[in-house]
Coordinates of N, CA and C in Angstrom, one line a residue:
X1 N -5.3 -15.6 -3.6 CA -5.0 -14.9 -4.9 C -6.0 -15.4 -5.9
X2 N -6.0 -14.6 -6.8 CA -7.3 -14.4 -7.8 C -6.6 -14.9 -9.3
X3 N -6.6 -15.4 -9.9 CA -6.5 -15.1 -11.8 C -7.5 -14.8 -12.2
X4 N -7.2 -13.7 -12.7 CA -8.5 -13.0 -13.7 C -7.9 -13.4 -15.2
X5 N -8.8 -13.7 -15.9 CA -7.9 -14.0 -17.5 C -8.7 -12.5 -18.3
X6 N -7.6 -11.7 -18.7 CA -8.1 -10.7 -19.4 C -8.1 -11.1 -21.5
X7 N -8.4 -10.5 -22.0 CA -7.7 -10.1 -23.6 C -6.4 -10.1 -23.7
X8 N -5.6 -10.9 -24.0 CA -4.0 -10.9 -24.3 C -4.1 -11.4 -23.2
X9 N -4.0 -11.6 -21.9 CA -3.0 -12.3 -21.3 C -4.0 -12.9 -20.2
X10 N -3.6 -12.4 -18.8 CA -4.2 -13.0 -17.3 C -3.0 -12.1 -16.2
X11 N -3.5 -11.8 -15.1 CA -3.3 -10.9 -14.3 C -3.5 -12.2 -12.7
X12 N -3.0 -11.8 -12.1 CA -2.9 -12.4 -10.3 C -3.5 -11.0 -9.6
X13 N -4.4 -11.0 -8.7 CA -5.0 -10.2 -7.6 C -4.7 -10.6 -6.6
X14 N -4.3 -10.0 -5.1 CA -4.4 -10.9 -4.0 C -6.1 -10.0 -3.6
X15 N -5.9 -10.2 -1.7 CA -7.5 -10.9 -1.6 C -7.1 -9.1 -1.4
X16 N -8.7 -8.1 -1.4 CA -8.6 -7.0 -0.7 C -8.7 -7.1 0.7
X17 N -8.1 -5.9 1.0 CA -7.9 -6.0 2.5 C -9.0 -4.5 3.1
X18 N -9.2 -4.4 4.7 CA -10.4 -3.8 4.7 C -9.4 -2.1 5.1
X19 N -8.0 -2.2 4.9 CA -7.5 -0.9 4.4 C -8.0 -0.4 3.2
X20 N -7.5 -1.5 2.1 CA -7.7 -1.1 0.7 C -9.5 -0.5 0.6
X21 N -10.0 -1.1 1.7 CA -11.7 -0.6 1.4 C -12.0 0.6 1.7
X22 N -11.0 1.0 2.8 CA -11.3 2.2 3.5 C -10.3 3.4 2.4
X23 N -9.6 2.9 2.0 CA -9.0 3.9 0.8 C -9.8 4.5 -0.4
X24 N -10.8 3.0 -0.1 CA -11.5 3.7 -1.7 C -12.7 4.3 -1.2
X25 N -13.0 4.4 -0.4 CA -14.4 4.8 0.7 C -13.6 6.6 1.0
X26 N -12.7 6.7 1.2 CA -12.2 8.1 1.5 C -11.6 8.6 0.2
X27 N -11.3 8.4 -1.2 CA -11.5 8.6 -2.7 C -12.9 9.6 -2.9
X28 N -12.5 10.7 -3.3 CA -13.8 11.6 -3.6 C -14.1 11.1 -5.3
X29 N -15.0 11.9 -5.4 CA -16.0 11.2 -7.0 C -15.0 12.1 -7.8
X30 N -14.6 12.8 -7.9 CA -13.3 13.5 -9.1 C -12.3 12.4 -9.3
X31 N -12.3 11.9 -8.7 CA -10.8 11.5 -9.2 C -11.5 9.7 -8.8
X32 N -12.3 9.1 -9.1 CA -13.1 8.1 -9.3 C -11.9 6.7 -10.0
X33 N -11.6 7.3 -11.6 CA -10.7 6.4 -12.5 C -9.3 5.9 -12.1
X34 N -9.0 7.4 -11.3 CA -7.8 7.2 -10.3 C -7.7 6.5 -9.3
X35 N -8.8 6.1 -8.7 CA -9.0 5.9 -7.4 C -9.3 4.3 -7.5
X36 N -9.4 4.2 -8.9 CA -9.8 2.9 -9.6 C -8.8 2.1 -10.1
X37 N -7.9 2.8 -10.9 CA -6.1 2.6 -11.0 C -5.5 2.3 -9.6
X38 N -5.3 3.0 -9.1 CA -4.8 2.9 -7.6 C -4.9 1.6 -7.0
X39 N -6.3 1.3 -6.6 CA -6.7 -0.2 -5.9 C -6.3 -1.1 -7.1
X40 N -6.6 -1.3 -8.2 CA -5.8 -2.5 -8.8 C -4.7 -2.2 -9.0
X41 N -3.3 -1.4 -9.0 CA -2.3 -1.4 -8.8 C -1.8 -1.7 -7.6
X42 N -2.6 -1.7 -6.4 CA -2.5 -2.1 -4.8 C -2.5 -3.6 -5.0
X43 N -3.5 -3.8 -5.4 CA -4.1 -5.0 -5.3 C -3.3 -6.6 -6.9
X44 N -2.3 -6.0 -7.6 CA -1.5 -6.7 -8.5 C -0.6 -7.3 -7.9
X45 N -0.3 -8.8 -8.3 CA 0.8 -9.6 -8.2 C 1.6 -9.7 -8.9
X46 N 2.8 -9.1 -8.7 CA 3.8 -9.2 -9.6 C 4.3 -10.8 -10.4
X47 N 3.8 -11.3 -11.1 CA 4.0 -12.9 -11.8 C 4.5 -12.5 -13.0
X48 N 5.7 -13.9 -13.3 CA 6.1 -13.2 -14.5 C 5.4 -14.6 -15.5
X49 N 5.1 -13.3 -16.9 CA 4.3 -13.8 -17.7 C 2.7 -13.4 -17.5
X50 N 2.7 -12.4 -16.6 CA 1.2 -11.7 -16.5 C 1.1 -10.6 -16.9
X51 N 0.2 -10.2 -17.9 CA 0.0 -9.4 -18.7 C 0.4 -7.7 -18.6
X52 N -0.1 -7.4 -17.2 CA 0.6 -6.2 -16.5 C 1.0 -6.3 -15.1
X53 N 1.9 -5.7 -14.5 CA 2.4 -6.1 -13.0 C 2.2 -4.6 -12.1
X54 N 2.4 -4.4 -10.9 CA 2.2 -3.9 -10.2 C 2.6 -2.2 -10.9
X55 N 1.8 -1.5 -10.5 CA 2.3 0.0 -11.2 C 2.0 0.4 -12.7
X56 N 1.3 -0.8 -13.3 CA 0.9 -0.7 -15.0 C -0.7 -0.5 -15.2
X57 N -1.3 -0.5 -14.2 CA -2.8 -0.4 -14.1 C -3.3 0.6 -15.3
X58 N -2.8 1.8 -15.8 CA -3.0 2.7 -16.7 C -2.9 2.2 -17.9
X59 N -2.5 1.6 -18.1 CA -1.9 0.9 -19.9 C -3.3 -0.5 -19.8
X60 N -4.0 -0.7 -18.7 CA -5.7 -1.4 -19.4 C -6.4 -0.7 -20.5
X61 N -6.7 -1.5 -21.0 CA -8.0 -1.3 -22.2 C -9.1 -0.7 -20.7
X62 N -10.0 0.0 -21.1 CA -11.4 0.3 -20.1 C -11.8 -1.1 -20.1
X63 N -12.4 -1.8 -21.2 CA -12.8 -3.0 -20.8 C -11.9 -4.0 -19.9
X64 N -11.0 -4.2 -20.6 CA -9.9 -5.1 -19.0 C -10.0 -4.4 -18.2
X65 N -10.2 -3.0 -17.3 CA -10.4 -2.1 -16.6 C -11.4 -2.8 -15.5
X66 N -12.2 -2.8 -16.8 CA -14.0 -3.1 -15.7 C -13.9 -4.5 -15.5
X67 N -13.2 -5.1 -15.9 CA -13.1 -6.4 -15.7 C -12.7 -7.5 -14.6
X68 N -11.6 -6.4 -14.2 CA -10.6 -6.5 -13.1 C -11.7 -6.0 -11.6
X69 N -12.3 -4.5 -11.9 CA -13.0 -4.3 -10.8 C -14.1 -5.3 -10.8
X70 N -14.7 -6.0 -11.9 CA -16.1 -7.1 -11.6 C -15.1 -7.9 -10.3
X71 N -13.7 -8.6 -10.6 CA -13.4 -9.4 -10.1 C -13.5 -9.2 -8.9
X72 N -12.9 -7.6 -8.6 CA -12.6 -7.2 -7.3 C -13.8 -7.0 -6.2
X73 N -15.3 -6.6 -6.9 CA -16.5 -6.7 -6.7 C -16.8 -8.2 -5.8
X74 N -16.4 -9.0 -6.7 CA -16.9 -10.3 -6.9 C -16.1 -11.2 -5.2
X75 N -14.7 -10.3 -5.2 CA -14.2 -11.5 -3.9 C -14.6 -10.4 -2.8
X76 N -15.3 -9.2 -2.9 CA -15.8 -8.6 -1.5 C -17.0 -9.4 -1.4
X77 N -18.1 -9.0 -2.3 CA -19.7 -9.6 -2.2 C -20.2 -10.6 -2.8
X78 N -19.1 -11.3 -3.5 CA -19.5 -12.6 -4.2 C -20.0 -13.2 -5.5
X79 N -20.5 -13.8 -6.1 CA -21.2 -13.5 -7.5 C -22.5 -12.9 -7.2

């Protein structure tokens, strides 16, 4: 599992899995933000006292948004 520390608070990620890869790989380009919501709401650990929990992924700032995916980036391909 991951801590990402966002603005206001910090969030838990577990690891992606090579389903979650293949879901965003069959995601067409329309629906991109969605498809972007989606995998971090997959991918949320419900902890209490974490900023948002599973199902809240919509209520990110864009910036905590992009922040979350660097992380998600970051545990497929590394820094």
């Amino acid at each position: 599992m991951t801590i990402v520390n966002l603005p206001g608070g910090w969030v838990d990620l577990r690891a992606i899995t090579g389903r979650d890869e293949n879901q965003i790989a069959e995601a067409d380009t329309s629906g991109t933000l969605i498809g972007a919501l989606t995998l971090i709401d997959r991918l949320l650990v419900g902890r209490d006292g974490a900023l948002i929990q599973p199902g809240e992924a919509a209520r990110l700032t864009s910036a905590a948004r992009d922040r979350l995916l660097c992380a998600i980036y970051q545990q497929i391909y590394g820094e």
